[in-house]
Amino acid sequence: AIMAHLALKANKPELNGKDEDKARFLQLRGVITEMGPRLGGYAYESKDMDDLKKKCEIWVSWWGGSKLPGLNALLGKNEWVMGYLTYLDFMLAEFTERTADMDAECGTKILTDYPNIIAHSKRLYELPAIKAYRQSDRFHARPYLRDVAFWK
């Protein structure tokens, strides 16, 4: 709701998806919205690095394995999730950045087979206004998760 509100407040209603695409937009929002908390939850539940890796492997084989291939294929055809920029792209890029960092720092291999998802994130972060913000003092890259998480 916050993302939709901010898009309207910024006078950018197109970031909420076009009316003719609402059903598809809501479907993809559901997929993207559920990925972060499911995977991020393991950083809170895990007692050590091996436990985190094991849980991530289960996520990839079960939930992620059913969603990531479709998103990767979609982004192989489209520059953006809906074919045009929406707040879904910001949500997916945040998930991708956090997950890529988890892969690099923890040895997980969640995004290994999904180059289009990784390229999507890089494309979004190279947009001039986004790039300028991320280089400013206002941007804070970490922590992704609260202090009580095993990995943040």
PDB file of N, CA and C in Angstrom, residues 6 10 12 36 49 56 59 62 80 101 122 124 130 149-150:
ATOM      1  N   LEU A   6       2.856   6.166  -2.545  1.00  0.00           N
ATOM      2  CA  LEU A   6       3.970   7.025  -2.955  1.00  0.00           C
ATOM      3  C   LEU A   6       3.933   7.317  -4.453  1.00  0.00           C
ATOM      4  N   ALA A  10       3.581  11.099  -5.841  1.00  0.00           N
ATOM      5  CA  ALA A  10       4.597  11.642  -6.746  1.00  0.00           C
ATOM      6  C   ALA A  10       4.020  11.964  -8.127  1.00  0.00           C
ATOM      7  N   LYS A  12       2.825   9.850 -10.260  1.00  0.00           N
ATOM      8  CA  LYS A  12       3.330   8.823 -11.188  1.00  0.00           C
ATOM      9  C   LYS A  12       2.397   7.601 -11.125  1.00  0.00           C
ATOM     10  N   GLY A  36      10.569 -12.114  -0.599  1.00  0.00           N
ATOM     11  CA  GLY A  36      11.459 -11.516   0.392  1.00  0.00           C
ATOM     12  C   GLY A  36      11.279 -12.035   1.799  1.00  0.00           C
ATOM     13  N   MET A  49      25.745 -20.608   9.839  1.00  0.00           N
ATOM     14  CA  MET A  49      25.829 -20.507   8.385  1.00  0.00           C
ATOM     15  C   MET A  49      25.351 -21.776   7.690  1.00  0.00           C
ATOM     16  N   CYS A  56      18.077 -22.205   2.752  1.00  0.00           N
ATOM     17  CA  CYS A  56      18.029 -21.542   1.441  1.00  0.00           C
ATOM     18  C   CYS A  56      17.932 -22.566   0.312  1.00  0.00           C
ATOM     19  N   TRP A  59      14.403 -23.626   0.142  1.00  0.00           N
ATOM     20  CA  TRP A  59      13.606 -22.553  -0.473  1.00  0.00           C
ATOM     21  C   TRP A  59      13.759 -22.570  -1.986  1.00  0.00           C
ATOM     22  N   TRP A  62      12.000 -25.592  -3.488  1.00  0.00           N
ATOM     23  CA  TRP A  62      10.546 -25.612  -3.317  1.00  0.00           C
ATOM     24  C   TRP A  62       9.923 -24.337  -3.877  1.00  0.00           C
ATOM     25  N   TRP A  80      11.396  -4.551 -18.120  1.00  0.00           N
ATOM     26  CA  TRP A  80      10.795  -4.369 -16.801  1.00  0.00           C
ATOM     27  C   TRP A  80       9.750  -5.450 -16.580  1.00  0.00           C
ATOM     28  N   ASP A 101      23.684 -10.426  -2.379  1.00  0.00           N
ATOM     29  CA  ASP A 101      24.629 -10.236  -1.277  1.00  0.00           C
ATOM     30  C   ASP A 101      24.669 -11.470  -0.383  1.00  0.00           C
ATOM     31  N   LYS A 122      20.416  -4.521 -11.961  1.00  0.00           N
ATOM     32  CA  LYS A 122      21.475  -3.603 -12.397  1.00  0.00           C
ATOM     33  C   LYS A 122      20.910  -2.500 -13.282  1.00  0.00           C
ATOM     34  N   LEU A 124      17.855  -1.242 -13.242  1.00  0.00           N
ATOM     35  CA  LEU A 124      17.101  -0.297 -12.428  1.00  0.00           C
ATOM     36  C   LEU A 124      18.048   0.627 -11.668  1.00  0.00           C
ATOM     37  N   ILE A 130      17.896   7.055  -9.735  1.00  0.00           N
ATOM     38  CA  ILE A 130      18.146   6.006  -8.742  1.00  0.00           C
ATOM     39  C   ILE A 130      19.636   5.957  -8.412  1.00  0.00           C
ATOM     40  N   ALA A 149      18.684 -10.779  13.481  1.00  0.00           N
ATOM     41  CA  ALA A 149      18.873 -11.746  12.400  1.00  0.00           C
ATOM     42  C   ALA A 149      20.309 -12.280  12.414  1.00  0.00           C
ATOM     43  N   PHE A 150      20.464 -13.547  12.043  1.00  0.00           N
ATOM     44  CA  PHE A 150      21.787 -14.157  11.949  1.00  0.00           C
ATOM     45  C   PHE A 150      22.609 -13.460  10.862  1.00  0.00           C
TER      46      PHE A 150
END
